[in-house]
Coordinates of C-alpha atoms in Angstrom, one line a residue:
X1 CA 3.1 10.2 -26.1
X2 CA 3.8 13.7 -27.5
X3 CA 1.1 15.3 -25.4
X4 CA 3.0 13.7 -22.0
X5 CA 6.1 15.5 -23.6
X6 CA 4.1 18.4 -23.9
X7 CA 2.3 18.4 -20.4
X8 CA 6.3 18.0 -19.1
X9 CA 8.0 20.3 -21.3
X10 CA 5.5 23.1 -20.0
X11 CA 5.2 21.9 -16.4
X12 CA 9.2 22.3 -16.4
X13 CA 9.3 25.4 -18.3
X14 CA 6.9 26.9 -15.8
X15 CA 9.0 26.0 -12.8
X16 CA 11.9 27.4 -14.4
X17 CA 10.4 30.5 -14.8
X18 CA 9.7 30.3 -10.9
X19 CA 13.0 29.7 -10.4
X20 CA 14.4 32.1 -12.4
X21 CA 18.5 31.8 -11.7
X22 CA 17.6 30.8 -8.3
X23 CA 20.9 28.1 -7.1
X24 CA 19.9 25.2 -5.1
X25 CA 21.4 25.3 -2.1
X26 CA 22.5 22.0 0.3
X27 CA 19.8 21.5 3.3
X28 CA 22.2 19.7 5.6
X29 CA 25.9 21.4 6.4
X30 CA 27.6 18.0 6.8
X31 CA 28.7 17.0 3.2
X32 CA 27.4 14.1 1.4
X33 CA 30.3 11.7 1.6
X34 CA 30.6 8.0 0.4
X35 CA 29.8 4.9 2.1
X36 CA 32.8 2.5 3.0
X37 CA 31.5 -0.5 1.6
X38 CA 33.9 -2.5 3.1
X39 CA 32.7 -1.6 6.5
X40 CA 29.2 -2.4 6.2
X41 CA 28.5 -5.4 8.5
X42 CA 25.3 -7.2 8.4
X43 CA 25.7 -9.1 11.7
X44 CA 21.9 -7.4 13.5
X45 CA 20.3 -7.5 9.8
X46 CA 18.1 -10.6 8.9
X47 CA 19.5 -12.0 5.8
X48 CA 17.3 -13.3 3.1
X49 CA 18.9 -15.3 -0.1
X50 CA 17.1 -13.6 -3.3
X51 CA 17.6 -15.2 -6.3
X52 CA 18.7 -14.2 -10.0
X53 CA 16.0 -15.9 -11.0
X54 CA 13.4 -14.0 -8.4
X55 CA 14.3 -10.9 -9.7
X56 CA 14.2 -11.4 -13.3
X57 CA 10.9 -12.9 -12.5
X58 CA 9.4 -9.8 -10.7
X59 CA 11.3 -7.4 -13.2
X60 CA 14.1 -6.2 -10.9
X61 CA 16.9 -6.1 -13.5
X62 CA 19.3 -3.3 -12.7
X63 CA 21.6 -6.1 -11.6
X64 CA 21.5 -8.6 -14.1
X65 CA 24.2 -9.2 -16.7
X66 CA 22.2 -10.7 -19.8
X67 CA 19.1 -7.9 -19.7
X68 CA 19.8 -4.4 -21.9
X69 CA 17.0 -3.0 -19.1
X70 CA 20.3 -2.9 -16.9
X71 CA 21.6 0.2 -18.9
X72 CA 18.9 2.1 -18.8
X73 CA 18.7 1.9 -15.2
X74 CA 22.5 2.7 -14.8
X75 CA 22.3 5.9 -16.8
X76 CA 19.3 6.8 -14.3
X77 CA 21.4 6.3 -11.5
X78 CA 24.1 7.9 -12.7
X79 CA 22.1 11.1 -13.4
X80 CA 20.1 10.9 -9.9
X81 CA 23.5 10.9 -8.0
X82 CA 24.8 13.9 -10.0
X83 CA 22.3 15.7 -8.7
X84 CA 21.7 14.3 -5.1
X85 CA 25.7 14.4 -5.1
X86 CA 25.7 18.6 -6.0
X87 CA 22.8 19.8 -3.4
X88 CA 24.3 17.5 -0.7
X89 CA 21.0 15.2 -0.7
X90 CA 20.7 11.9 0.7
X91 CA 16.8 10.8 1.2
X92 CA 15.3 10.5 -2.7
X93 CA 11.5 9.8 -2.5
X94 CA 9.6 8.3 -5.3
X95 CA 6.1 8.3 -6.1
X96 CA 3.4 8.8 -8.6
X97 CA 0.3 11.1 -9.6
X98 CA -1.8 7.6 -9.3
X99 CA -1.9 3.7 -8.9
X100 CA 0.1 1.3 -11.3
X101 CA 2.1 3.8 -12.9
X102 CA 5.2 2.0 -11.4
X103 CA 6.6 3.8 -9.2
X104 CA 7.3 0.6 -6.7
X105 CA 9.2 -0.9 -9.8
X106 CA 11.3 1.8 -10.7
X107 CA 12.2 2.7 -7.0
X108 CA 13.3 -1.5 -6.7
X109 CA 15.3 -0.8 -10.0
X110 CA 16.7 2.1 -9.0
X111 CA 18.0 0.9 -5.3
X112 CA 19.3 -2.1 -7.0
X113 CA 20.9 -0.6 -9.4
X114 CA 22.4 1.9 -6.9
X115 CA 23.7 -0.9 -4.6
X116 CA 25.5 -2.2 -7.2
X117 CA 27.9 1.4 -7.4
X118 CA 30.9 0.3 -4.9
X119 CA 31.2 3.8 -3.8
X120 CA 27.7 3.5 -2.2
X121 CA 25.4 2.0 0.0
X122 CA 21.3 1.8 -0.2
X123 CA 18.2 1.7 2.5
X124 CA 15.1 1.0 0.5
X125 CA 12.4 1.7 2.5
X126 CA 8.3 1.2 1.2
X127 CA 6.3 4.1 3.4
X128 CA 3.5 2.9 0.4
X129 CA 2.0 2.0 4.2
X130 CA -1.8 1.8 2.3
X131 CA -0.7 -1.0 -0.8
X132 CA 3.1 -1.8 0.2
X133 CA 4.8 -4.0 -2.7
X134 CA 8.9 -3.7 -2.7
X135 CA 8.6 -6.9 -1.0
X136 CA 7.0 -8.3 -3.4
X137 CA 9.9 -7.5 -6.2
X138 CA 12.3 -8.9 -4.0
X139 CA 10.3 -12.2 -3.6
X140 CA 9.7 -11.8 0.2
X141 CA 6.6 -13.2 2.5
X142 CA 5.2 -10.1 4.3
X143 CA 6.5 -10.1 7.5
X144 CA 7.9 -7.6 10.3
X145 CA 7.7 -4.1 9.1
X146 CA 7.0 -0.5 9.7
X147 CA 3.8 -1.3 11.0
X148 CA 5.5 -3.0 13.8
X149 CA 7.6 0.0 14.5
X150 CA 5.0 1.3 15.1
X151 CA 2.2 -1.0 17.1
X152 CA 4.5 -3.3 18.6
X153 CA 7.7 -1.2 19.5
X154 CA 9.8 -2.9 17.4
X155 CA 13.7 -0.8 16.5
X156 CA 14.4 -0.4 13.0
X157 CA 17.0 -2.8 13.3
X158 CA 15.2 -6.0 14.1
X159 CA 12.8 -4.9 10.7
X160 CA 15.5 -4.5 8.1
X161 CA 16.2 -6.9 5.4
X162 CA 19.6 -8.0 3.9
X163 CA 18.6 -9.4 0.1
X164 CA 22.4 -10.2 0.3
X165 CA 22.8 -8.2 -2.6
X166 CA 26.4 -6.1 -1.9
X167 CA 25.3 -2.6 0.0
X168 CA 21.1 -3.1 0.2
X169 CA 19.3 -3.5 3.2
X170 CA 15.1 -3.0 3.1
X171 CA 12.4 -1.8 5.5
X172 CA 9.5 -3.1 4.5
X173 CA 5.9 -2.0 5.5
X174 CA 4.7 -5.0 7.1
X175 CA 1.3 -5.6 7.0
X176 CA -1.2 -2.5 5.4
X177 CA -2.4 -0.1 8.2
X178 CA -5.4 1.8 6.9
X179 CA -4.7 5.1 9.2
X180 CA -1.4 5.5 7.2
X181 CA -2.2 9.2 6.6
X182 CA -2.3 9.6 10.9
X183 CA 1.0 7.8 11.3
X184 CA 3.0 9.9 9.1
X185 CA 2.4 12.8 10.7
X186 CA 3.4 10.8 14.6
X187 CA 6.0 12.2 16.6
X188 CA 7.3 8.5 16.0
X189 CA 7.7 9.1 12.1
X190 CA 9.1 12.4 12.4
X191 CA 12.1 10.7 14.8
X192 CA 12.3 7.9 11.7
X193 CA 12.6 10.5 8.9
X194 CA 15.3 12.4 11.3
X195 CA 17.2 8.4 11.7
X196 CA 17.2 8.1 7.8
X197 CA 19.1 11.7 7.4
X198 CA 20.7 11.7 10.3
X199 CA 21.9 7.8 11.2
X200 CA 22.4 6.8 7.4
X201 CA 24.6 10.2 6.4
X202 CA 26.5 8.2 4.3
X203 CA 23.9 6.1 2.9
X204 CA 21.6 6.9 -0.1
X205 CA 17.9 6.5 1.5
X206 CA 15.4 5.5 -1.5
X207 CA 11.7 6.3 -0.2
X208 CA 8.5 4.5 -1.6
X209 CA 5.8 6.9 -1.3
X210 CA 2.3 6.7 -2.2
X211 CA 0.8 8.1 -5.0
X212 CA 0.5 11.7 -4.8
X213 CA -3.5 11.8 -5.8
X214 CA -5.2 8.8 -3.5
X215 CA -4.5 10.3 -0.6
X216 CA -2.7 12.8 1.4
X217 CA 0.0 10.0 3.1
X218 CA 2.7 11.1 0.7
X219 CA 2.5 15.0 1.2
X220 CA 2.9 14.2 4.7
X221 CA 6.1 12.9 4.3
X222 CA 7.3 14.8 1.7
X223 CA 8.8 17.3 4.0
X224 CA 11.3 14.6 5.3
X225 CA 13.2 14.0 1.7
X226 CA 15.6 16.1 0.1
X227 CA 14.7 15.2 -3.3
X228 CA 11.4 13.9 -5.1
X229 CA 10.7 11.9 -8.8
X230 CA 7.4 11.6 -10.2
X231 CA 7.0 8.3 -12.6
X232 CA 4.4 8.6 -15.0
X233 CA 3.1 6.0 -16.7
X234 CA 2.4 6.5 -20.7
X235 CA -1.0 6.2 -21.5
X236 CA -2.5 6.0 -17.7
X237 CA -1.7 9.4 -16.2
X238 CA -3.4 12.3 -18.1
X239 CA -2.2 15.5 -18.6
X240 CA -4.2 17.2 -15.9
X241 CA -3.2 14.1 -13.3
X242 CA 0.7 15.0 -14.6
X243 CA 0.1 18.7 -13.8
X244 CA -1.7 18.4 -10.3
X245 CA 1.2 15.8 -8.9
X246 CA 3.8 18.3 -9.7
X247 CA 2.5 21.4 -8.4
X248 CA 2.1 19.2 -5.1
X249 CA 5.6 18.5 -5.2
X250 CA 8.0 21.4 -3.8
X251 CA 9.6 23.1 -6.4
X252 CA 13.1 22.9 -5.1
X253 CA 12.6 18.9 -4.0
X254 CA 11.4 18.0 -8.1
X255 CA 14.2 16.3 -9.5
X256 CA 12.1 15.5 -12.9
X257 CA 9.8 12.8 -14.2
X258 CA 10.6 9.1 -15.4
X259 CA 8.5 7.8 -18.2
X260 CA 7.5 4.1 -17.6
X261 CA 5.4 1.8 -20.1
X262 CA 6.6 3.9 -22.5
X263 CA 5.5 1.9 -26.1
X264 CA 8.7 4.0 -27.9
X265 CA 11.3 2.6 -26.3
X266 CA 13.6 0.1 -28.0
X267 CA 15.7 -1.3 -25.8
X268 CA 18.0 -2.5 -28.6
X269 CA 19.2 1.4 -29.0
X270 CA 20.8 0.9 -25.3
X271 CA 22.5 -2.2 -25.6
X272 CA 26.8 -2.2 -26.1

């Protein structure tokens, strides 16, 4: 645990140094206003019933009532909208330096968690095109999904989910597509990372990247989000793995690092 702190604490001070007083500045003109929840009408979005019980079960539990887990997962939220809220961001990718650090659970969490905020609505969207999972956390069969966007022609429309929880629609992959790295880089992708600025303005757009060492799928997206969070996992990711991720991460885009497995925290020190 205290050499992660380490690794982080110097990681951080050396983009700060980088930095120096440097201001970051808004990449869109238009502001980043609030969804009208009330608006939001589901009526071209399949609707799937999720369960209480299906989420507890696959460790989604920003939205439960009974689980201290929900704090914690608030005070993130409230911390990531600060920020997205004061550069005028509105695409937040998530990702890891390598495989089973969590990342897929944390961005479920955190999209959950964000839906929940009246003020706001949520497109979760898993571009983890190699290994997808959200669907999994939200107990869904694979089905339709980006892959079909892109193969079969499918709009975005006919592939997005309603969990019916308040303000949350999904995109899942679909089914694994092995030339992931190619198809991020499409003409077609680029027009899909344009919709989810562009279209969704007033929605918060949580991305589900790959990890950042596999492969090369998620620094071909990484151009088309506004903001980037690296989850580490305690005891997996090494120092050096910590390092590499975030010098691949643009300096302006790295919005920090989220401990997960963490054997320190006590949940108990949360609850009220």
């Amino acid at each position: 645990m205290e050499r992660i702190k380490k690794a982080l604490e110097k990681a951080s001070q050396q983009r700060e140094d980088a930095l120096g007083s440097q201001i970051l500045k808004p990449e869109r003109p238009s502001e980043f206003t609030q969804a009208k929840v009330d608006d939001i009408k589901y009526q071209q979005t399949k609707s799937v019933t999720v369960t209480d019980a299906t989420l507890k079960h696959n460790r989604v539990v920003a939205a439960s009532l009974d689980d201290s887990h929900a704090d914690i997962f608030k005070i993130l939220r409230t911390k990531i909208i600060q920020r997205m809220r004061a550069n005028n961001w509105s695409v937040l990718a998530v990702t890891s330096p390598t495989a089973g650090a969590g990342k897929s659970f944390m961005s479920s969490n955190i999209a959950v968690s964000m839906a929940m905020d009246a003020n706001y609505s949520v497109l979760l969207a898993d571009l983890d095109l190699r290994r997808p999972s959200i669907h999994k956390y939200f107990g869904l069969e694979v089905g339709l999904g980006i892959r079909d966007y892109f193969e079969e022609g499918k709009s975005i429309s006919e592939l997005l989910i309603h969990p019916e929880i308040d303000s949350l629609v999904i995109l899942p992959a679909g089914n694994p597509i092995r030339r992931s790295s190619e198809l991020l880089s499409t003409p077609k992708m680029q027009a899909l990372a344009s919709e989810f600025k562009d279209r969704y303005h007033n929605r918060i757009v949580i991305i589900d990247l790959p990890p950042l060492l596999h492969t090369d799928d998620a620094m071909m997206f990484m151009p088309n989000v506004d903001a980037c969070v690296l989850v580490i996992a305690e005891g997996e990711n090494s120092e050096d793995e910590i390092k590499r991720s975030i010098q691949l991460i643009d300096e302006t885009k790295f919005m920090g690092c989220i401990l997960n497995k963490s054997t320190d925290v006590q949940t108990e020190k949360y609850y009220y």
